PDB file of C-alpha atoms in Angstrom:
ATOM      1  CA  UNK A   1    -118.631 -77.147-139.267  1.00 65.00           C
ATOM      2  CA  UNK A   2    -117.041 -77.946-142.802  1.00 72.00           C
ATOM      3  CA  UNK A   3    -119.066 -74.995-144.440  1.00 79.00           C
ATOM      4  CA  UNK A   4    -117.465 -72.515-141.809  1.00 80.00           C
ATOM      5  CA  UNK A   5    -114.050 -73.772-142.034  1.00 82.00           C
ATOM      6  CA  UNK A   6    -114.249 -73.919-145.721  1.00 84.00           C
ATOM      7  CA  UNK A   7    -115.581 -70.091-145.692  1.00 80.00           C
ATOM      8  CA  UNK A   8    -112.718 -69.139-143.462  1.00 82.00           C
ATOM      9  CA  UNK A   9    -110.233 -70.757-145.909  1.00 83.00           C
ATOM     10  CA  UNK A  10    -111.646 -69.146-148.850  1.00 84.00           C
ATOM     11  CA  UNK A  11    -110.893 -65.737-147.122  1.00 83.00           C
ATOM     12  CA  UNK A  12    -107.277 -66.213-146.526  1.00 83.00           C
ATOM     13  CA  UNK A  13    -106.664 -68.235-149.669  1.00 82.00           C
ATOM     14  CA  UNK A  14    -108.421 -65.333-151.987  1.00 85.00           C
ATOM     15  CA  UNK A  15    -109.779 -67.874-154.514  1.00 84.00           C
ATOM     16  CA  UNK A  16    -111.670 -71.079-154.950  1.00 83.00           C
ATOM     17  CA  UNK A  17    -108.884 -73.045-156.855  1.00 84.00           C
ATOM     18  CA  UNK A  18    -106.259 -72.498-153.871  1.00 86.00           C
ATOM     19  CA  UNK A  19    -108.868 -73.038-151.242  1.00 84.00           C
ATOM     20  CA  UNK A  20    -109.848 -76.643-152.901  1.00 84.00           C
ATOM     21  CA  UNK A  21    -106.283 -77.300-153.253  1.00 84.00           C
ATOM     22  CA  UNK A  22    -105.429 -76.503-149.575  1.00 84.00           C
ATOM     23  CA  UNK A  23    -108.537 -78.643-148.460  1.00 83.00           C
ATOM     24  CA  UNK A  24    -107.888 -81.446-150.738  1.00 82.00           C
ATOM     25  CA  UNK A  25    -111.354 -81.158-152.422  1.00 80.00           C
ATOM     26  CA  UNK A  26    -112.793 -80.277-155.745  1.00 78.00           C
ATOM     27  CA  UNK A  27    -113.519 -76.725-156.723  1.00 80.00           C
ATOM     28  CA  UNK A  28    -117.151 -77.443-157.174  1.00 78.00           C
ATOM     29  CA  UNK A  29    -117.284 -78.697-153.612  1.00 82.00           C
ATOM     30  CA  UNK A  30    -116.116 -75.558-152.375  1.00 82.00           C
ATOM     31  CA  UNK A  31    -118.642 -73.574-154.361  1.00 83.00           C
ATOM     32  CA  UNK A  32    -121.385 -75.781-153.175  1.00 81.00           C
ATOM     33  CA  UNK A  33    -120.537 -75.488-149.520  1.00 82.00           C
ATOM     34  CA  UNK A  34    -120.127 -71.714-149.451  1.00 83.00           C
ATOM     35  CA  UNK A  35    -123.477 -71.315-151.509  1.00 84.00           C
ATOM     36  CA  UNK A  36    -124.805 -73.425-148.579  1.00 82.00           C
ATOM     37  CA  UNK A  37    -123.511 -71.280-145.903  1.00 83.00           C
ATOM     38  CA  UNK A  38    -125.257 -68.087-147.762  1.00 85.00           C
ATOM     39  CA  UNK A  39    -128.595 -70.019-148.209  1.00 83.00           C
ATOM     40  CA  UNK A  40    -128.532 -70.859-144.632  1.00 84.00           C
ATOM     41  CA  UNK A  41    -127.974 -67.282-143.526  1.00 84.00           C
ATOM     42  CA  UNK A  42    -130.020 -65.610-146.451  1.00 86.00           C
ATOM     43  CA  UNK A  43    -127.140 -63.342-147.165  1.00 84.00           C
ATOM     44  CA  UNK A  44    -124.450 -63.216-149.835  1.00 87.00           C
ATOM     45  CA  UNK A  45    -121.263 -63.448-148.187  1.00 85.00           C
ATOM     46  CA  UNK A  46    -118.701 -63.195-151.005  1.00 83.00           C
ATOM     47  CA  UNK A  47    -118.709 -61.360-154.623  1.00 85.00           C
ATOM     48  CA  UNK A  48    -116.919 -63.143-157.248  1.00 80.00           C
ATOM     49  CA  UNK A  49    -114.472 -60.998-159.241  1.00 76.00           C
ATOM     50  CA  UNK A  50    -113.041 -63.449-161.783  1.00 70.00           C
ATOM     51  CA  UNK A  51    -111.288 -66.034-159.887  1.00 68.00           C
ATOM     52  CA  UNK A  52    -110.802 -63.613-157.074  1.00 80.00           C
ATOM     53  CA  UNK A  53    -113.290 -63.201-154.128  1.00 83.00           C
ATOM     54  CA  UNK A  54    -114.306 -60.104-151.945  1.00 84.00           C
ATOM     55  CA  UNK A  55    -116.265 -59.956-148.983  1.00 86.00           C
ATOM     56  CA  UNK A  56    -119.450 -58.293-148.615  1.00 88.00           C
ATOM     57  CA  UNK A  57    -120.021 -56.467-145.439  1.00 87.00           C
ATOM     58  CA  UNK A  58    -122.063 -59.227-143.921  1.00 86.00           C
ATOM     59  CA  UNK A  59    -119.066 -61.636-145.051  1.00 82.00           C
ATOM     60  CA  UNK A  60    -116.573 -59.664-142.987  1.00 84.00           C
ATOM     61  CA  UNK A  61    -118.617 -59.536-140.201  1.00 84.00           C
ATOM     62  CA  UNK A  62    -118.977 -63.420-140.233  1.00 82.00           C
ATOM     63  CA  UNK A  63    -115.257 -63.630-140.944  1.00 80.00           C
ATOM     64  CA  UNK A  64    -114.252 -62.041-137.855  1.00 77.00           C
ATOM     65  CA  UNK A  65    -116.636 -63.947-135.419  1.00 75.00           C
ATOM     66  CA  UNK A  66    -115.965 -67.309-137.155  1.00 76.00           C
ATOM     67  CA  UNK A  67    -112.280 -66.979-137.162  1.00 69.00           C
ATOM     68  CA  UNK A  68    -112.147 -66.220-133.669  1.00 67.00           C
ATOM     69  CA  UNK A  69    -114.532 -68.863-132.876  1.00 69.00           C
ATOM     70  CA  UNK A  70    -112.608 -71.355-134.766  1.00 67.00           C
ATOM     71  CA  UNK A  71    -109.495 -70.757-132.891  1.00 68.00           C
ATOM     72  CA  UNK A  72    -110.977 -71.448-129.722  1.00 65.00           C
ATOM     73  CA  UNK A  73    -112.338 -74.495-130.637  1.00 67.00           C
ATOM     74  CA  UNK A  74    -109.005 -75.891-132.290  1.00 64.00           C
ATOM     75  CA  UNK A  75    -107.204 -74.590-128.931  1.00 65.00           C
ATOM     76  CA  UNK A  76    -110.005 -76.546-126.740  1.00 65.00           C
ATOM     77  CA  UNK A  77    -109.585 -79.621-129.001  1.00 64.00           C
ATOM     78  CA  UNK A  78    -105.536 -79.340-128.578  1.00 64.00           C
ATOM     79  CA  UNK A  79    -105.833 -79.404-124.926  1.00 62.00           C
ATOM     80  CA  UNK A  80    -107.984 -82.456-124.643  1.00 63.00           C
ATOM     81  CA  UNK A  81    -105.582 -84.279-126.782  1.00 57.00           C
ATOM     82  CA  UNK A  82    -102.986 -82.844-124.415  1.00 56.00           C
ATOM     83  CA  UNK A  83    -104.190 -84.513-121.345  1.00 53.00           C
ATOM     84  CA  UNK A  84    -103.426 -87.976-122.876  1.00 50.00           C
ATOM     85  CA  UNK A  85     -99.774 -86.672-123.006  1.00 50.00           C
ATOM     86  CA  UNK A  86     -98.963 -84.854-119.718  1.00 51.00           C
ATOM     87  CA  UNK A  87     -95.332 -84.962-120.966  1.00 58.00           C
ATOM     88  CA  UNK A  88     -95.873 -82.877-123.531  1.00 70.00           C
ATOM     89  CA  UNK A  89     -95.610 -78.845-123.162  1.00 76.00           C
ATOM     90  CA  UNK A  90     -97.602 -76.778-125.703  1.00 81.00           C
ATOM     91  CA  UNK A  91     -96.932 -73.032-125.565  1.00 85.00           C
ATOM     92  CA  UNK A  92     -99.034 -70.819-127.995  1.00 89.00           C
ATOM     93  CA  UNK A  93     -97.703 -67.396-128.605  1.00 91.00           C
ATOM     94  CA  UNK A  94     -99.255 -64.611-130.683  1.00 92.00           C
ATOM     95  CA  UNK A  95     -97.700 -61.088-131.574  1.00 92.00           C
ATOM     96  CA  UNK A  96     -98.158 -58.233-134.203  1.00 90.00           C
ATOM     97  CA  UNK A  97     -96.529 -58.841-137.841  1.00 88.00           C
ATOM     98  CA  UNK A  98     -93.822 -56.204-136.920  1.00 88.00           C
ATOM     99  CA  UNK A  99     -92.956 -58.006-133.647  1.00 90.00           C
ATOM    100  CA  UNK A 100     -92.959 -61.644-134.933  1.00 90.00           C
ATOM    101  CA  UNK A 101     -90.911 -60.697-137.680  1.00 89.00           C
ATOM    102  CA  UNK A 102     -88.495 -58.678-135.930  1.00 89.00           C
ATOM    103  CA  UNK A 103     -88.488 -59.144-132.515  1.00 87.00           C
ATOM    104  CA  UNK A 104     -90.079 -62.431-131.360  1.00 87.00           C
ATOM    105  CA  UNK A 105     -87.759 -64.648-133.083  1.00 85.00           C
ATOM    106  CA  UNK A 106     -84.665 -63.694-131.583  1.00 80.00           C
ATOM    107  CA  UNK A 107     -86.445 -63.706-127.915  1.00 79.00           C
ATOM    108  CA  UNK A 108     -87.904 -67.088-128.498  1.00 79.00           C
ATOM    109  CA  UNK A 109     -84.397 -68.701-129.556  1.00 78.00           C
ATOM    110  CA  UNK A 110     -83.111 -69.107-126.138  1.00 77.00           C
ATOM    111  CA  UNK A 111     -86.643 -70.810-124.935  1.00 80.00           C
ATOM    112  CA  UNK A 112     -86.419 -73.274-128.028  1.00 78.00           C
ATOM    113  CA  UNK A 113     -82.888 -74.223-127.253  1.00 81.00           C
ATOM    114  CA  UNK A 114     -83.429 -74.865-123.508  1.00 80.00           C
ATOM    115  CA  UNK A 115     -86.475 -76.679-124.392  1.00 81.00           C
ATOM    116  CA  UNK A 116     -86.425 -78.374-127.598  1.00 83.00           C
ATOM    117  CA  UNK A 117     -89.089 -80.771-126.549  1.00 82.00           C
ATOM    118  CA  UNK A 118     -91.644 -78.047-125.979  1.00 84.00           C
ATOM    119  CA  UNK A 119     -94.142 -77.526-128.839  1.00 84.00           C
ATOM    120  CA  UNK A 120     -94.268 -73.897-129.733  1.00 85.00           C
ATOM    121  CA  UNK A 121     -96.432 -72.263-132.094  1.00 87.00           C
ATOM    122  CA  UNK A 122     -96.336 -68.642-133.190  1.00 88.00           C
ATOM    123  CA  UNK A 123     -99.192 -66.898-134.844  1.00 88.00           C
ATOM    124  CA  UNK A 124     -99.489 -62.943-135.952  1.00 88.00           C
ATOM    125  CA  UNK A 125    -102.625 -60.758-135.252  1.00 86.00           C
ATOM    126  CA  UNK A 126    -103.203 -57.018-134.785  1.00 85.00           C
ATOM    127  CA  UNK A 127    -102.748 -55.845-130.848  1.00 88.00           C
ATOM    128  CA  UNK A 128    -106.275 -55.868-130.218  1.00 86.00           C
ATOM    129  CA  UNK A 129    -106.884 -59.440-131.687  1.00 87.00           C
ATOM    130  CA  UNK A 130    -103.857 -60.625-129.802  1.00 91.00           C
ATOM    131  CA  UNK A 131    -105.267 -59.459-126.543  1.00 91.00           C
ATOM    132  CA  UNK A 132    -108.479 -61.572-127.677  1.00 89.00           C
ATOM    133  CA  UNK A 133    -106.424 -64.492-128.373  1.00 88.00           C
ATOM    134  CA  UNK A 134    -105.124 -64.210-124.781  1.00 91.00           C
ATOM    135  CA  UNK A 135    -108.423 -63.700-123.106  1.00 89.00           C
ATOM    136  CA  UNK A 136    -110.043 -66.419-124.959  1.00 85.00           C
ATOM    137  CA  UNK A 137    -106.949 -68.626-124.004  1.00 84.00           C
ATOM    138  CA  UNK A 138    -106.032 -69.093-127.822  1.00 84.00           C
ATOM    139  CA  UNK A 139    -102.465 -68.185-126.839  1.00 89.00           C
ATOM    140  CA  UNK A 140    -100.614 -68.493-123.564  1.00 92.00           C
ATOM    141  CA  UNK A 141     -98.497 -65.493-124.242  1.00 93.00           C
ATOM    142  CA  UNK A 142     -98.853 -62.428-126.301  1.00 94.00           C
ATOM    143  CA  UNK A 143     -96.501 -59.604-127.504  1.00 94.00           C
ATOM    144  CA  UNK A 144     -98.529 -56.246-128.180  1.00 93.00           C
ATOM    145  CA  UNK A 145     -97.763 -52.459-129.065  1.00 90.00           C
ATOM    146  CA  UNK A 146     -98.881 -50.385-126.148  1.00 87.00           C
ATOM    147  CA  UNK A 147     -99.942 -51.011-122.593  1.00 87.00           C
ATOM    148  CA  UNK A 148    -103.293 -53.229-121.993  1.00 88.00           C
ATOM    149  CA  UNK A 149    -105.082 -53.112-118.841  1.00 90.00           C
ATOM    150  CA  UNK A 150    -107.781 -55.760-117.997  1.00 91.00           C
ATOM    151  CA  UNK A 151    -108.476 -57.389-114.632  1.00 92.00           C
ATOM    152  CA  UNK A 152    -107.754 -60.927-115.883  1.00 93.00           C
ATOM    153  CA  UNK A 153    -104.497 -60.039-117.685  1.00 94.00           C
ATOM    154  CA  UNK A 154    -101.000 -59.346-116.307  1.00 93.00           C
ATOM    155  CA  UNK A 155     -98.854 -56.974-118.334  1.00 93.00           C
ATOM    156  CA  UNK A 156     -95.139 -56.709-118.477  1.00 91.00           C
ATOM    157  CA  UNK A 157     -93.289 -53.671-120.298  1.00 91.00           C
ATOM    158  CA  UNK A 158     -90.575 -55.321-122.329  1.00 89.00           C
ATOM    159  CA  UNK A 159     -88.792 -52.472-124.139  1.00 90.00           C
ATOM    160  CA  UNK A 160     -89.530 -48.879-125.919  1.00 91.00           C
ATOM    161  CA  UNK A 161     -89.419 -49.091-129.546  1.00 93.00           C
ATOM    162  CA  UNK A 162     -88.281 -45.576-130.793  1.00 94.00           C
ATOM    163  CA  UNK A 163     -89.514 -44.576-134.259  1.00 94.00           C
ATOM    164  CA  UNK A 164     -87.204 -42.631-136.767  1.00 95.00           C
ATOM    165  CA  UNK A 165     -87.913 -40.741-140.058  1.00 95.00           C
ATOM    166  CA  UNK A 166     -86.224 -43.178-142.714  1.00 96.00           C
ATOM    167  CA  UNK A 167     -85.133 -42.427-146.131  1.00 95.00           C
ATOM    168  CA  UNK A 168     -83.130 -44.222-148.885  1.00 94.00           C
ATOM    169  CA  UNK A 169     -79.804 -43.476-148.940  1.00 93.00           C
ATOM    170  CA  UNK A 170     -78.908 -40.215-151.194  1.00 90.00           C
ATOM    171  CA  UNK A 171     -81.934 -38.552-150.329  1.00 93.00           C
ATOM    172  CA  UNK A 172     -81.617 -34.775-150.331  1.00 93.00           C
ATOM    173  CA  UNK A 173     -82.585 -34.502-146.870  1.00 93.00           C
ATOM    174  CA  UNK A 174     -79.721 -36.865-145.845  1.00 91.00           C
ATOM    175  CA  UNK A 175     -77.314 -34.423-146.644  1.00 90.00           C
ATOM    176  CA  UNK A 176     -78.335 -31.786-143.852  1.00 92.00           C
ATOM    177  CA  UNK A 177     -77.360 -31.597-140.450  1.00 92.00           C
ATOM    178  CA  UNK A 178     -80.665 -31.115-138.897  1.00 94.00           C
ATOM    179  CA  UNK A 179     -84.029 -30.724-140.282  1.00 93.00           C
ATOM    180  CA  UNK A 180     -87.556 -29.763-139.010  1.00 92.00           C
ATOM    181  CA  UNK A 181     -91.065 -30.873-139.583  1.00 90.00           C
ATOM    182  CA  UNK A 182     -91.436 -27.565-141.991  1.00 90.00           C
ATOM    183  CA  UNK A 183     -88.583 -29.136-143.955  1.00 89.00           C
ATOM    184  CA  UNK A 184     -90.995 -31.755-144.738  1.00 88.00           C
ATOM    185  CA  UNK A 185     -93.714 -29.595-146.553  1.00 84.00           C
ATOM    186  CA  UNK A 186     -92.626 -30.688-149.989  1.00 83.00           C
ATOM    187  CA  UNK A 187     -91.714 -34.338-149.125  1.00 86.00           C
ATOM    188  CA  UNK A 188     -93.996 -37.599-149.715  1.00 86.00           C
ATOM    189  CA  UNK A 189     -94.471 -38.937-146.556  1.00 88.00           C
ATOM    190  CA  UNK A 190     -95.755 -42.513-145.846  1.00 88.00           C
ATOM    191  CA  UNK A 191     -97.814 -43.034-142.542  1.00 86.00           C
ATOM    192  CA  UNK A 192     -99.699 -45.843-140.943  1.00 84.00           C
ATOM    193  CA  UNK A 193    -103.472 -46.814-141.090  1.00 78.00           C
ATOM    194  CA  UNK A 194    -105.640 -44.844-138.790  1.00 64.00           C
ATOM    195  CA  UNK A 195    -106.351 -47.795-136.709  1.00 61.00           C
ATOM    196  CA  UNK A 196    -102.632 -47.612-135.587  1.00 69.00           C
ATOM    197  CA  UNK A 197    -101.735 -45.234-132.556  1.00 77.00           C
ATOM    198  CA  UNK A 198     -98.452 -44.232-134.233  1.00 81.00           C
ATOM    199  CA  UNK A 199    -100.811 -42.669-137.028  1.00 80.00           C
ATOM    200  CA  UNK A 200    -102.775 -40.339-134.680  1.00 81.00           C
ATOM    201  CA  UNK A 201     -99.188 -39.603-132.962  1.00 85.00           C
ATOM    202  CA  UNK A 202     -97.567 -38.778-136.502  1.00 84.00           C
ATOM    203  CA  UNK A 203    -100.602 -36.650-137.756  1.00 82.00           C
ATOM    204  CA  UNK A 204    -100.645 -34.724-134.238  1.00 84.00           C
ATOM    205  CA  UNK A 205     -96.824 -33.454-134.944  1.00 84.00           C
ATOM    206  CA  UNK A 206     -98.023 -31.471-138.131  1.00 83.00           C
ATOM    207  CA  UNK A 207    -101.419 -30.779-136.262  1.00 83.00           C
ATOM    208  CA  UNK A 208     -99.708 -29.044-133.493  1.00 82.00           C
ATOM    209  CA  UNK A 209     -97.955 -26.655-135.663  1.00 82.00           C
ATOM    210  CA  UNK A 210    -100.824 -25.980-138.152  1.00 82.00           C
ATOM    211  CA  UNK A 211     -98.624 -27.446-141.118  1.00 76.00           C
ATOM    212  CA  UNK A 212    -100.128 -29.786-143.879  1.00 71.00           C
ATOM    213  CA  UNK A 213     -97.885 -32.253-145.442  1.00 66.00           C
ATOM    214  CA  UNK A 214     -98.340 -34.650-148.560  1.00 62.00           C
ATOM    215  CA  UNK A 215     -99.389 -37.535-146.873  1.00 66.00           C
ATOM    216  CA  UNK A 216     -98.577 -39.970-149.641  1.00 67.00           C
ATOM    217  CA  UNK A 217    -100.187 -43.394-148.775  1.00 78.00           C
ATOM    218  CA  UNK A 218    -101.842 -45.187-145.600  1.00 82.00           C
ATOM    219  CA  UNK A 219     -99.860 -48.571-145.143  1.00 85.00           C
ATOM    220  CA  UNK A 220    -100.573 -51.278-142.686  1.00 81.00           C
ATOM    221  CA  UNK A 221     -97.315 -52.447-141.445  1.00 85.00           C
ATOM    222  CA  UNK A 222     -93.622 -51.626-141.020  1.00 88.00           C
ATOM    223  CA  UNK A 223     -92.630 -54.095-143.809  1.00 89.00           C
ATOM    224  CA  UNK A 224     -94.540 -52.330-146.365  1.00 90.00           C
ATOM    225  CA  UNK A 225     -93.222 -49.016-145.225  1.00 91.00           C
ATOM    226  CA  UNK A 226     -89.572 -50.270-145.770  1.00 94.00           C
ATOM    227  CA  UNK A 227     -90.253 -51.763-148.979  1.00 93.00           C
ATOM    228  CA  UNK A 228     -91.707 -48.477-150.334  1.00 93.00           C
ATOM    229  CA  UNK A 229     -89.020 -46.295-148.644  1.00 94.00           C
ATOM    230  CA  UNK A 230     -86.148 -48.773-150.077  1.00 94.00           C
ATOM    231  CA  UNK A 231     -88.013 -48.469-153.645  1.00 92.00           C
ATOM    232  CA  UNK A 232     -87.523 -44.531-153.178  1.00 90.00           C
ATOM    233  CA  UNK A 233     -91.426 -43.861-153.323  1.00 91.00           C
ATOM    234  CA  UNK A 234     -90.872 -41.402-150.297  1.00 91.00           C
ATOM    235  CA  UNK A 235     -89.974 -41.094-146.575  1.00 94.00           C
ATOM    236  CA  UNK A 236     -91.574 -42.393-143.443  1.00 93.00           C
ATOM    237  CA  UNK A 237     -91.328 -43.273-139.719  1.00 93.00           C
ATOM    238  CA  UNK A 238     -90.174 -46.943-138.959  1.00 94.00           C
ATOM    239  CA  UNK A 239     -89.647 -48.331-135.520  1.00 94.00           C
ATOM    240  CA  UNK A 240     -86.092 -49.219-134.834  1.00 94.00           C
ATOM    241  CA  UNK A 241     -86.709 -52.888-134.293  1.00 92.00           C
ATOM    242  CA  UNK A 242     -87.621 -53.044-137.979  1.00 93.00           C
ATOM    243  CA  UNK A 243     -84.949 -50.443-139.515  1.00 94.00           C
ATOM    244  CA  UNK A 244     -81.963 -51.601-137.271  1.00 94.00           C
ATOM    245  CA  UNK A 245     -80.239 -54.072-139.584  1.00 93.00           C
ATOM    246  CA  UNK A 246     -81.034 -52.426-143.052  1.00 95.00           C
ATOM    247  CA  UNK A 247     -79.274 -49.023-141.470  1.00 96.00           C
ATOM    248  CA  UNK A 248     -76.484 -50.930-140.276  1.00 95.00           C
ATOM    249  CA  UNK A 249     -76.090 -52.154-143.698  1.00 95.00           C
ATOM    250  CA  UNK A 250     -76.283 -48.855-145.321  1.00 95.00           C
ATOM    251  CA  UNK A 251     -79.746 -49.643-147.078  1.00 95.00           C
ATOM    252  CA  UNK A 252     -81.685 -47.035-145.256  1.00 96.00           C
ATOM    253  CA  UNK A 253     -80.804 -43.728-143.458  1.00 96.00           C
ATOM    254  CA  UNK A 254     -82.211 -41.856-140.428  1.00 96.00           C
ATOM    255  CA  UNK A 255     -82.700 -38.426-141.231  1.00 95.00           C
ATOM    256  CA  UNK A 256     -81.584 -35.837-138.858  1.00 95.00           C
ATOM    257  CA  UNK A 257     -85.244 -34.881-137.641  1.00 94.00           C
ATOM    258  CA  UNK A 258     -85.579 -32.425-134.673  1.00 93.00           C
ATOM    259  CA  UNK A 259     -88.832 -33.176-132.591  1.00 90.00           C
ATOM    260  CA  UNK A 260     -90.072 -31.591-129.444  1.00 85.00           C
ATOM    261  CA  UNK A 261     -90.925 -35.222-128.131  1.00 86.00           C
ATOM    262  CA  UNK A 262     -89.246 -38.323-129.104  1.00 89.00           C
ATOM    263  CA  UNK A 263     -91.465 -40.732-130.874  1.00 91.00           C
ATOM    264  CA  UNK A 264     -91.739 -44.138-129.633  1.00 92.00           C
ATOM    265  CA  UNK A 265     -93.972 -47.087-128.624  1.00 90.00           C
ATOM    266  CA  UNK A 266     -94.099 -49.366-125.706  1.00 91.00           C
ATOM    267  CA  UNK A 267     -93.692 -53.335-126.373  1.00 92.00           C
ATOM    268  CA  UNK A 268     -95.473 -55.090-123.730  1.00 93.00           C
ATOM    269  CA  UNK A 269     -95.612 -59.026-123.058  1.00 94.00           C
ATOM    270  CA  UNK A 270     -99.345 -60.132-121.785  1.00 95.00           C
ATOM    271  CA  UNK A 271    -100.568 -63.212-120.248  1.00 94.00           C
ATOM    272  CA  UNK A 272    -103.518 -64.297-118.097  1.00 94.00           C
ATOM    273  CA  UNK A 273    -103.055 -63.438-114.401  1.00 93.00           C
ATOM    274  CA  UNK A 274    -103.998 -67.224-113.610  1.00 91.00           C
ATOM    275  CA  UNK A 275    -101.269 -68.252-116.140  1.00 90.00           C
ATOM    276  CA  UNK A 276     -98.172 -66.308-114.611  1.00 89.00           C
ATOM    277  CA  UNK A 277     -97.116 -69.220-112.153  1.00 86.00           C
ATOM    278  CA  UNK A 278     -97.739 -72.003-114.508  1.00 86.00           C
ATOM    279  CA  UNK A 279     -94.293 -73.565-115.163  1.00 83.00           C
ATOM    280  CA  UNK A 280     -93.890 -73.257-118.908  1.00 84.00           C
ATOM    281  CA  UNK A 281     -95.324 -69.730-118.853  1.00 88.00           C
ATOM    282  CA  UNK A 282     -93.057 -68.586-115.977  1.00 87.00           C
ATOM    283  CA  UNK A 283     -90.091 -70.134-117.573  1.00 84.00           C
ATOM    284  CA  UNK A 284     -90.947 -68.205-120.701  1.00 85.00           C
ATOM    285  CA  UNK A 285     -91.307 -64.958-119.053  1.00 85.00           C
ATOM    286  CA  UNK A 286     -88.182 -65.155-117.249  1.00 83.00           C
ATOM    287  CA  UNK A 287     -86.421 -66.211-120.567  1.00 80.00           C
ATOM    288  CA  UNK A 288     -87.672 -62.912-122.018  1.00 80.00           C
ATOM    289  CA  UNK A 289     -86.620 -60.691-119.261  1.00 77.00           C
ATOM    290  CA  UNK A 290     -83.070 -62.350-118.956  1.00 74.00           C
ATOM    291  CA  UNK A 291     -82.356 -62.058-122.766  1.00 65.00           C
ATOM    292  CA  UNK A 292     -80.515 -59.021-124.009  1.00 43.00           C
ATOM    293  CA  UNK A 293     -82.351 -56.404-125.675  1.00 43.00           C
ATOM    294  CA  UNK A 294     -82.453 -56.504-129.638  1.00 41.00           C
ATOM    295  CA  UNK A 295     -83.389 -53.262-130.671  1.00 37.00           C
ATOM    296  CA  UNK A 296     -82.640 -50.716-128.017  1.00 38.00           C
ATOM    297  CA  UNK A 297     -80.813 -49.975-124.956  1.00 33.00           C
ATOM    298  CA  UNK A 298     -84.054 -48.963-123.188  1.00 39.00           C
ATOM    299  CA  UNK A 299     -85.042 -52.234-122.124  1.00 33.00           C
ATOM    300  CA  UNK A 300     -87.096 -52.826-118.905  1.00 33.00           C
ATOM    301  CA  UNK A 301     -86.733 -55.455-116.485  1.00 32.00           C
ATOM    302  CA  UNK A 302     -90.334 -55.698-115.517  1.00 35.00           C
ATOM    303  CA  UNK A 303     -90.445 -58.533-112.837  1.00 32.00           C
TER     304      UNK A 303
END
């Protein structure tokens, strides 16, 4: 167990010294634990690059399985501890980085104020990882992009998050009344990594008109996209949930792009079917659907 927890911590921290400090042990102890784990498996798990570490393919595979298993184990231990205190309500929530940064805090504020005695936890993960956490009962409620269908999972549409083409104020295209996809041929355009559905939607826009564009870089999240645009490095499509405040303050500007079909993604709340009528989960869902939509008027009451 110690070896596995040390390995996961090392991956998250990125080097041996920070891992040792976080675990409260010496750096040689961390090295011994990792070496023992590699010896047990008969495979190298990490590559040492100065003070930094990089996972081998075997290490990446092991990390993905261990990290999930440890979450399940910790949740089980928390539930066992909770049986000694039936008065304490624990509610674990997970969501994508963008939703946890720009949407979830506003929605959960009401719950926290109504139930200050509840123990709430919030973690970030990719949408498919959030669904796994819900199925594994690591978290009770998940916020994801896109619809998820599973016989054991209840999915509730929360709102549609539109995507707009954003640029730094002063960009030449900001002075145009309207622009088309053809006007983007010479522009440096940021997009999202291929694992994102939005990446496929954006690339299909150009594929449908047989046009190639200068895709400058694939980015992993909306926050990084925003920072790159704010620095004047290019333009990119951003969800309104992440750009709303910056547009209102004048830090970002929406380009007047005409599209055949507007870009948007559906934000959903998921929980296990058996949890829908649990008191704390039911109350949380009620608060979510009674709250005013923070990002768009297209708020869908789903209950």
